[in-house]
Short mmCIF file of C-alpha atoms and ligand atoms in Angstrom, two decimals:
data_model
loop_
_atom_site.label_atom_id
_atom_site.label_comp_id
_atom_site.label_asym_id
_atom_site.label_seq_id
_atom_site.Cartn_x
_atom_site.Cartn_y
_atom_site.Cartn_z
CA MET A 1 -18.13 -14.03 13.18
CA PHE A 2 -17.18 -10.60 11.87
CA ASP A 3 -19.22 -7.96 13.74
CA ILE A 4 -19.70 -5.33 11.07
CA GLU A 5 -22.12 -3.11 13.03
CA SER A 6 -19.67 -2.78 15.89
CA VAL A 7 -16.82 -2.10 13.44
CA ARG A 8 -18.85 0.57 11.60
CA SER A 9 -19.48 2.47 14.84
CA ASP A 10 -15.72 3.15 14.95
CA PHE A 11 -15.98 5.03 11.62
CA PRO A 12 -18.46 7.92 12.05
CA ILE A 13 -17.65 9.21 8.55
CA LEU A 14 -19.52 6.21 7.10
CA GLY A 15 -22.74 7.70 8.49
CA ILE A 16 -22.53 11.02 6.64
CA GLN A 17 -24.58 12.10 3.63
CA ALA A 18 -22.78 12.73 0.34
CA ASN A 19 -24.67 14.98 -2.06
CA GLY A 20 -27.73 14.51 0.11
CA ARG A 21 -27.61 10.69 -0.07
CA PRO A 22 -26.20 8.17 2.43
CA LEU A 23 -22.51 7.79 1.69
CA VAL A 24 -21.43 4.48 0.17
CA TYR A 25 -17.65 4.67 0.35
CA LEU A 26 -16.04 2.12 -1.95
CA ASP A 27 -12.73 3.80 -2.71
CA ASN A 28 -10.70 2.07 -0.05
CA ALA A 29 -7.89 1.03 -2.38
CA ALA A 30 -7.12 4.76 -2.60
CA THR A 31 -7.49 5.49 1.13
CA MET A 32 -9.19 3.70 3.96
CA GLN A 33 -11.11 5.72 6.53
CA MET A 34 -9.56 6.25 9.97
CA PRO A 35 -11.16 4.55 12.99
CA LEU A 36 -11.85 6.54 16.16
CA PRO A 37 -9.16 4.80 18.27
CA VAL A 38 -6.50 6.04 15.83
CA GLN A 39 -7.91 9.58 15.89
CA GLN A 40 -8.04 9.46 19.69
CA THR A 41 -4.46 8.21 19.96
CA MET A 42 -3.24 11.10 17.82
CA GLN A 43 -5.40 13.62 19.66
CA TYR A 44 -3.95 12.38 22.97
CA HIS A 45 -0.42 12.61 21.61
CA TYR A 46 -0.87 16.22 20.53
CA GLU A 47 -2.67 17.13 23.78
CA GLN A 48 -0.36 15.44 26.28
CA VAL A 49 2.90 14.24 24.78
CA ASN A 50 3.94 16.23 21.74
CA ALA A 51 7.64 17.01 21.29
CA ASN A 52 10.33 16.31 18.71
CA VAL A 53 11.82 12.82 18.96
CA HIS A 54 15.40 11.60 19.47
CA ARG A 55 16.47 15.13 20.33
CA GLY A 56 15.67 16.83 23.67
CA THR A 57 16.53 15.57 27.14
CA HIS A 58 13.29 16.91 28.61
CA TYR A 59 10.27 14.93 29.78
CA LEU A 60 8.09 15.43 26.71
CA SER A 61 10.87 14.55 24.33
CA HIS A 62 11.45 11.27 26.17
CA GLU A 63 7.74 10.46 26.17
CA SER A 64 7.33 11.33 22.51
CA THR A 65 10.41 9.28 21.55
CA LYS A 66 9.07 6.37 23.58
CA ALA A 67 5.74 6.51 21.74
CA TYR A 68 7.51 6.77 18.36
CA GLU A 69 9.72 3.78 19.09
CA GLU A 70 6.74 1.81 20.42
CA ALA A 71 5.08 2.41 17.06
CA ARG A 72 8.18 0.93 15.40
CA GLU A 73 7.82 -2.09 17.67
CA ALA A 74 4.16 -2.41 16.64
CA VAL A 75 5.19 -2.42 12.96
CA ALA A 76 7.97 -4.96 13.56
CA SER A 77 5.55 -7.25 15.35
CA PHE A 78 2.81 -6.78 12.71
CA LEU A 79 5.23 -7.81 9.94
CA HIS A 80 6.98 -10.40 12.10
CA ALA A 81 10.27 -8.59 11.46
CA PRO A 82 13.26 -9.83 13.46
CA SER A 83 13.86 -6.44 15.08
CA THR A 84 12.82 -2.79 15.14
CA ARG A 85 16.10 -2.07 13.34
CA ASN A 86 14.51 -3.57 10.22
CA VAL A 87 11.75 -0.94 10.23
CA VAL A 88 12.34 2.45 8.57
CA PHE A 89 9.54 5.00 8.63
CA SER A 90 8.86 6.74 5.32
CA ALA A 91 6.26 9.09 3.91
CA GLY A 92 4.42 6.14 2.34
CA THR A 93 4.91 3.33 -0.14
CA THR A 94 6.18 5.77 -2.76
CA GLY A 95 8.71 7.21 -0.30
CA ALA A 96 9.87 3.74 0.76
CA ILE A 97 10.35 2.43 -2.80
CA ASN A 98 12.18 5.58 -3.87
CA MET A 99 14.43 5.19 -0.81
CA VAL A 100 15.40 1.75 -2.11
CA ALA A 101 15.68 2.63 -5.81
CA LEU A 102 17.77 5.74 -5.07
CA GLY A 103 19.68 3.89 -2.36
CA LEU A 104 20.80 1.27 -4.89
CA ARG A 105 22.16 3.81 -7.39
CA ASP A 106 25.72 2.51 -6.86
CA TYR A 107 24.59 -1.12 -6.65
CA VAL A 108 22.94 -1.21 -10.08
CA GLY A 109 25.25 -0.51 -13.00
CA PRO A 110 25.42 -0.57 -16.80
CA GLY A 111 24.16 -3.84 -18.27
CA ASP A 112 22.55 -4.99 -15.02
CA VAL A 113 18.96 -6.18 -15.06
CA VAL A 114 16.11 -4.81 -12.93
CA VAL A 115 12.75 -6.53 -13.22
CA SER A 116 9.30 -5.22 -12.46
CA THR A 117 5.85 -6.30 -13.62
CA VAL A 118 3.05 -4.86 -15.71
CA LEU A 119 0.75 -5.17 -12.66
CA GLU A 120 2.57 -2.41 -10.79
CA HIS A 121 1.31 0.91 -9.56
CA HIS A 122 3.52 3.70 -10.96
CA SER A 123 5.18 3.84 -7.54
CA ASN A 124 6.81 0.46 -8.05
CA PHE A 125 7.49 0.99 -11.74
CA VAL A 126 8.72 4.49 -12.47
CA PRO A 127 11.47 4.57 -9.76
CA TRP A 128 12.99 1.38 -11.26
CA GLN A 129 12.59 2.55 -14.83
CA GLN A 130 14.31 5.83 -13.96
CA LEU A 131 17.08 4.09 -12.02
CA CYS A 132 17.79 1.91 -15.06
CA LEU A 133 17.78 4.88 -17.41
CA GLU A 134 20.26 6.70 -15.17
CA CYS A 135 22.53 3.70 -14.53
CA GLY A 136 22.43 2.23 -18.03
CA ALA A 137 20.75 -0.92 -16.70
CA GLN A 138 18.12 -2.98 -18.49
CA PHE A 139 14.54 -2.58 -17.25
CA LYS A 140 12.43 -5.69 -17.87
CA VAL A 141 8.68 -5.84 -17.35
CA VAL A 142 6.98 -9.17 -16.69
CA GLY A 143 3.50 -9.61 -18.13
CA ILE A 144 0.25 -11.28 -17.12
CA ASP A 145 -1.90 -14.03 -18.60
CA GLN A 146 -5.38 -13.40 -20.02
CA ASN A 147 -6.94 -13.71 -16.55
CA GLY A 148 -4.62 -11.14 -15.00
CA ASN A 149 -2.35 -13.58 -13.17
CA LEU A 150 1.35 -12.79 -13.06
CA ASN A 151 3.24 -14.81 -15.65
CA LEU A 152 5.87 -16.67 -13.60
CA ASP A 153 7.51 -18.24 -16.66
CA GLU A 154 8.13 -14.75 -17.99
CA LEU A 155 9.60 -13.80 -14.63
CA ARG A 156 11.94 -16.83 -14.73
CA ALA A 157 12.99 -15.88 -18.25
CA ALA A 158 13.52 -12.24 -17.29
CA VAL A 159 15.92 -13.06 -14.44
CA CYS A 160 17.65 -15.91 -16.29
CA GLY A 161 21.32 -14.96 -16.51
CA GLY A 162 21.09 -12.86 -13.36
CA ALA A 163 19.29 -9.77 -12.12
CA LYS A 164 19.96 -7.17 -9.47
CA VAL A 165 16.42 -6.42 -8.32
CA VAL A 166 12.95 -7.87 -8.73
CA ALA A 167 10.19 -5.44 -7.69
CA CYS A 168 6.70 -6.90 -7.49
CA THR A 169 3.36 -5.98 -6.01
CA CYS A 170 1.62 -8.28 -3.51
CA CYS A 171 -1.76 -7.27 -4.88
CA SER A 172 -2.75 -5.25 -7.95
CA ASN A 173 -4.59 -2.02 -7.27
CA VAL A 174 -6.52 -2.48 -10.54
CA LEU A 175 -7.25 -6.18 -11.05
CA GLY A 176 -7.00 -7.19 -7.41
CA THR A 177 -4.65 -9.98 -8.49
CA VAL A 178 -2.92 -11.48 -5.47
CA THR A 179 0.52 -12.42 -6.74
CA PRO A 180 2.39 -15.59 -5.69
CA ILE A 181 4.94 -13.64 -3.68
CA ARG A 182 6.68 -16.64 -2.15
CA GLU A 183 7.50 -17.94 -5.63
CA VAL A 184 8.47 -14.45 -6.80
CA VAL A 185 10.94 -14.06 -3.92
CA SER A 186 12.35 -17.51 -4.53
CA ILE A 187 12.78 -16.92 -8.29
CA ALA A 188 14.47 -13.57 -7.55
CA HIS A 189 16.85 -15.14 -5.04
CA GLN A 190 17.78 -18.02 -7.35
CA ALA A 191 18.87 -15.38 -9.84
CA GLY A 192 20.87 -13.53 -7.17
CA ALA A 193 18.45 -10.58 -7.15
CA LEU A 194 17.12 -8.59 -4.24
CA CYS A 195 13.34 -8.77 -4.03
CA LEU A 196 11.16 -5.81 -3.08
CA LEU A 197 7.47 -6.36 -2.42
CA ASP A 198 4.99 -3.52 -2.74
CA ALA A 199 2.46 -4.24 -0.01
CA ALA A 200 0.45 -1.02 -0.36
CA GLN A 201 -2.64 -3.09 -1.17
CA GLY A 202 -1.48 -6.43 0.19
CA ILE A 203 -0.99 -5.21 3.73
CA ARG A 204 -4.71 -5.20 4.52
CA HIS A 205 -5.58 -8.28 2.52
CA GLY A 206 -3.96 -11.00 4.56
CA VAL A 207 -1.16 -11.62 7.00
CA LEU A 208 2.31 -10.84 5.71
CA ASP A 209 5.22 -12.44 7.55
CA VAL A 210 8.42 -10.95 6.17
CA GLN A 211 10.65 -13.65 7.63
CA ALA A 212 8.56 -16.48 6.17
CA LEU A 213 8.42 -14.63 2.84
CA ASP A 214 12.17 -14.01 2.97
CA CYS A 215 11.76 -10.78 0.97
CA ASP A 216 14.63 -8.28 1.12
CA PHE A 217 12.38 -5.21 1.21
CA LEU A 218 8.68 -4.61 1.74
CA ALA A 219 6.91 -1.26 1.52
CA PHE A 220 3.48 -0.10 2.61
CA SER A 221 1.47 3.05 3.40
CA GLY A 222 -0.38 3.77 6.62
CA HIS A 223 -3.39 5.41 4.99
CA LYS A 224 -4.42 2.16 3.30
CA LEU A 225 -5.13 0.59 6.69
CA GLY A 226 -6.69 3.35 8.76
CA ALA A 227 -3.58 5.32 9.75
CA PRO A 228 -3.01 8.95 8.80
CA THR A 229 -1.55 10.02 5.48
CA GLY A 230 2.14 10.85 5.17
CA ILE A 231 3.40 7.81 7.02
CA GLY A 232 4.61 4.51 5.62
CA VAL A 233 7.15 1.81 6.19
CA LEU A 234 10.15 0.33 4.52
CA TYR A 235 10.95 -3.07 5.99
CA GLY A 236 14.39 -4.40 5.03
CA LYS A 237 16.65 -7.27 5.95
CA MET A 238 19.68 -5.75 7.68
CA SER A 239 21.99 -6.91 4.86
CA ALA A 240 19.68 -5.25 2.32
CA LEU A 241 19.25 -1.99 4.28
CA GLU A 242 23.04 -1.81 4.64
CA LEU A 243 23.29 -1.64 0.84
CA LEU A 244 21.24 1.54 0.69
CA LYS A 245 23.13 4.77 0.16
CA PRO A 246 21.11 7.55 1.80
CA ALA A 247 19.34 9.68 -0.78
CA TRP A 248 18.36 12.49 1.58
CA PHE A 249 20.67 14.15 4.07
CA GLY A 250 20.07 16.22 7.19
CA GLY A 251 19.67 16.11 10.93
CA GLU A 252 19.59 12.98 13.12
CA MET A 253 20.75 10.59 10.38
CA VAL A 254 24.37 11.49 11.02
CA ASP A 255 27.01 10.46 13.50
CA ILE A 256 29.91 12.92 13.07
CA VAL A 257 29.85 15.91 10.75
CA THR A 258 33.01 17.87 9.99
CA THR A 259 33.68 20.39 7.25
CA GLU A 260 35.29 17.57 5.23
CA ARG A 261 33.00 14.62 5.70
CA THR A 262 30.06 13.02 7.48
CA THR A 263 29.57 9.61 9.01
CA TRP A 264 26.18 8.01 9.41
CA GLU A 265 24.01 7.03 12.33
CA GLU A 266 23.09 3.36 12.78
CA LEU A 267 20.09 1.89 10.96
CA PRO A 268 17.23 2.61 10.79
CA LEU A 269 17.78 6.27 11.77
CA ARG A 270 20.35 6.67 8.99
CA LEU A 271 17.45 6.47 6.54
CA GLU A 272 15.17 8.87 8.45
CA PRO A 273 16.71 12.34 7.94
CA GLY A 274 15.06 15.37 9.52
CA THR A 275 12.16 15.47 11.94
CA PRO A 276 10.20 12.31 11.23
CA ASN A 277 6.43 12.15 11.02
CA TYR A 278 6.31 10.85 14.57
CA ALA A 279 2.64 11.70 15.07
CA GLY A 280 1.84 9.74 11.90
CA ALA A 281 3.94 6.81 13.08
CA ILE A 282 2.11 6.79 16.41
CA GLY A 283 -1.19 6.83 14.50
CA LEU A 284 0.09 3.93 12.41
CA GLY A 285 0.92 1.97 15.55
CA ALA A 286 -2.66 2.53 16.73
CA ALA A 287 -4.08 1.51 13.34
CA LEU A 288 -2.14 -1.77 13.41
CA GLU A 289 -3.40 -2.42 16.91
CA TYR A 290 -6.94 -1.73 15.71
CA LEU A 291 -6.57 -4.16 12.83
CA GLU A 292 -5.34 -6.84 15.22
CA PHE A 293 -8.33 -6.07 17.44
CA VAL A 294 -10.78 -6.44 14.53
CA GLY A 295 -8.99 -9.58 13.34
CA ARG A 296 -6.64 -9.24 10.37
CA LYS A 297 -7.42 -12.60 8.87
CA GLU A 298 -11.18 -12.30 9.40
CA ALA A 299 -11.21 -8.77 7.96
CA ALA A 300 -9.29 -9.92 4.87
CA GLU A 301 -11.58 -12.90 4.34
CA TYR A 302 -14.67 -10.73 4.69
CA GLU A 303 -13.26 -8.21 2.19
CA ASP A 304 -12.63 -11.04 -0.28
CA GLU A 305 -16.28 -12.07 0.07
CA LEU A 306 -17.38 -8.50 -0.62
CA VAL A 307 -15.20 -8.31 -3.72
CA ALA A 308 -16.43 -11.68 -5.03
CA TYR A 309 -20.03 -10.56 -4.44
CA ALA A 310 -19.37 -7.27 -6.25
CA VAL A 311 -17.86 -9.08 -9.25
CA LYS A 312 -20.90 -11.35 -9.48
CA SER A 313 -23.41 -8.52 -9.10
CA LEU A 314 -21.65 -6.24 -11.56
CA SER A 315 -21.57 -8.97 -14.20
CA HIS A 316 -25.39 -8.76 -14.51
CA ILE A 317 -25.18 -5.19 -15.81
CA ASP A 318 -25.68 -4.79 -19.55
CA GLY A 319 -22.44 -4.17 -21.47
CA MET A 320 -20.28 -4.86 -18.40
CA ASN A 321 -16.59 -5.69 -18.82
CA VAL A 322 -14.93 -6.70 -15.59
CA TYR A 323 -11.14 -6.72 -16.00
CA GLY A 324 -9.32 -9.93 -15.14
CA ASN A 325 -10.36 -13.14 -13.51
CA PRO A 326 -7.35 -13.88 -11.33
CA GLU A 327 -6.98 -17.03 -9.25
CA HIS A 328 -7.22 -14.91 -6.12
CA ARG A 329 -8.76 -11.44 -6.32
CA SER A 330 -8.52 -9.16 -3.32
CA GLY A 331 -9.38 -5.61 -2.49
CA CYS A 332 -10.87 -4.29 -5.71
CA VAL A 333 -12.57 -4.87 -9.01
CA SER A 334 -12.15 -2.64 -12.06
CA PHE A 335 -14.54 -2.45 -14.97
CA ASN A 336 -15.86 -0.55 -17.95
CA ILE A 337 -19.34 -0.52 -19.44
CA ASP A 338 -19.79 -0.39 -23.22
CA GLY A 339 -20.58 3.12 -24.40
CA VAL A 340 -20.00 4.73 -20.98
CA HIS A 341 -16.89 6.64 -19.93
CA PRO A 342 -15.84 5.70 -16.36
CA PHE A 343 -15.28 9.35 -15.47
CA ASP A 344 -18.87 10.22 -16.44
CA LEU A 345 -20.19 7.16 -14.63
CA CYS A 346 -18.33 7.87 -11.39
CA THR A 347 -19.29 11.55 -11.51
CA LEU A 348 -22.94 10.61 -11.94
CA ILE A 349 -23.07 7.95 -9.21
CA ASP A 350 -21.31 10.34 -6.85
CA LYS A 351 -24.56 12.33 -7.03
CA MET A 352 -26.22 9.16 -5.70
CA GLY A 353 -23.78 9.05 -2.77
CA VAL A 354 -21.54 6.31 -4.19
CA ALA A 355 -17.77 6.87 -4.13
CA LEU A 356 -15.74 4.86 -6.66
CA ARG A 357 -12.43 5.66 -8.30
CA SER A 358 -12.20 6.45 -12.00
CA GLY A 359 -9.14 7.02 -14.14
CA ASN A 360 -5.89 5.18 -14.82
CA ALA A 361 -5.41 4.14 -11.16
CA CYS A 362 -1.70 5.13 -11.46
CA ALA A 363 -1.15 1.99 -13.52
CA GLN A 364 -0.85 3.12 -17.15
CA PRO A 365 1.32 0.17 -18.30
CA LEU A 366 -1.33 -2.21 -16.99
CA LEU A 367 -4.21 -0.29 -18.56
CA ASN A 368 -2.30 -0.31 -21.87
CA ALA A 369 -1.99 -4.09 -21.56
CA LEU A 370 -5.73 -4.30 -20.86
CA GLY A 371 -6.45 -2.13 -23.89
CA CYS A 372 -8.03 0.83 -22.15
CA THR A 373 -7.04 4.24 -20.81
CA ALA A 374 -9.38 4.48 -17.83
CA VAL A 375 -11.42 2.21 -15.59
CA ALA A 376 -13.97 2.50 -12.81
CA ARG A 377 -12.79 0.76 -9.64
CA LEU A 378 -14.84 -0.48 -6.72
CA SER A 379 -12.81 -1.29 -3.61
CA PRO A 380 -14.46 -2.29 -0.33
CA ALA A 381 -12.99 -2.40 3.15
CA PHE A 382 -14.01 -4.59 6.08
CA TYR A 383 -16.50 -1.94 7.29
CA ASN A 384 -18.56 -2.12 4.09
CA SER A 385 -21.69 -4.23 3.90
CA PHE A 386 -23.25 -6.40 1.20
CA GLU A 387 -26.14 -3.90 1.17
CA GLU A 388 -23.69 -1.16 0.22
CA ILE A 389 -22.40 -3.28 -2.66
CA ASP A 390 -26.05 -3.71 -3.77
CA ALA A 391 -26.59 0.05 -3.55
CA ALA A 392 -23.45 0.73 -5.56
CA VAL A 393 -24.28 -1.83 -8.25
CA SER A 394 -27.80 -0.46 -8.61
CA ALA A 395 -26.41 3.11 -8.91
CA ILE A 396 -23.89 1.92 -11.52
CA SER A 397 -26.65 0.20 -13.47
CA ARG A 398 -28.91 3.28 -13.37
CA GLY A 399 -26.00 5.57 -14.17
CA ALA A 400 -25.04 3.51 -17.21
CA GLN A 401 -28.65 3.55 -18.48
CA ILE A 402 -28.83 7.34 -18.13
CA LEU A 403 -25.49 7.90 -19.85
CA ARG A 404 -26.31 5.61 -22.75
CA LYS A 405 -29.51 7.51 -23.60
N1 LIG B 1 1.42 0.62 -4.75
C1 LIG B 1 0.13 0.27 -4.82
C2 LIG B 1 -0.23 -1.14 -5.23
C3 LIG B 1 -0.86 1.19 -4.49
O1 LIG B 1 -2.14 0.85 -4.58
C4 LIG B 1 -0.48 2.50 -4.09
C5 LIG B 1 -1.53 3.53 -3.72
N2 LIG B 1 -2.61 3.61 -4.58
C6 LIG B 1 0.87 2.80 -4.03
C7 LIG B 1 1.79 1.84 -4.37
C8 LIG B 1 1.36 4.15 -3.62
O2 LIG B 1 1.03 4.43 -2.30
P1 LIG B 1 1.23 5.90 -1.71
O3 LIG B 1 0.56 6.83 -2.69
O4 LIG B 1 0.55 5.85 -0.39
O5 LIG B 1 2.69 6.15 -1.61
#
């Protein structure tokens, strides 16, 4: 059984007042709160260990490097990657995807096909669109059905005749659609394409095994699972990482530098130029450990129950339009209420202590497909309770009544 009270005690921020009301934090698809063990790990690192990594020969540098590389081991084990060499630290999902899109600038050429989907966050859309514009490649966007499920027939048609890359989210940050990533990877591979999975949302909503999935790349951000901001991961198969031409240059990524040329360090350091965010990586290692401690599968199942409960409760509100009805919805639900702008609604319920996201959720192509320009989004994490969903739904209902007057 999932012990929510014990979990909540690890997140003191959940006990604060917002605008004089008990905080109901339901914006976890944007950022999840950080549990105390992660804060304590980082505090300890700065107090007792801190030094630059992979550089000095002194005691602290060794200790700091050890902690940084242990965090890489934690990520490799969390993803079930074959080795730590498959794990590149980045600034986040955006950083990881850009590393791949820029890294493939000699791999994708005129007339080639790169495929993404309408479900994507801008982070897994714009880098591919821009790559195609620069390389003269064709950018194809796969659509969804009326329930918000990814249209696999469209994907098959898009890659028919060959494609270089298929970039797909594991879970939509607007509709909560969990995509059939095994099939997506298999369709991409049959067409000879590399497949990148955006796991920014998916990482907390289930167990991702990169070897079983057989994806070529997978990206995620630490702050979506209780780690600090500014740290993320690019997982890659060795053969796929080897294709990447470094996009950023600087210290530590190099082997020999002369006035004429430079040779590169082995992977993964080749793709980590400059001083890395080692403190963030160490925090990420602690966050993954915390998630294992809580129970990844149990946490994901509980979150799914919260989302399903929210969808049901919201649907009783007058004028409610919940977007999508996907086969599997995880992590969030987005909606609009007739005659009420989501920005006004979220601003008003914030005064009641309820934190939701409003706006385009960095997914303008998807919102265009849904026929709107902004949504309100409710996204629970495993530390939220059913009572908090009730409180949010009642605030939304009251807010809508006030705004309609
Ligand atoms: N992809 C998805 C599905 C996301 O939800 C987000 C964050 N909202 C991102 C990518 C980008 O993550 P970050 O801003 O941490 O780089």
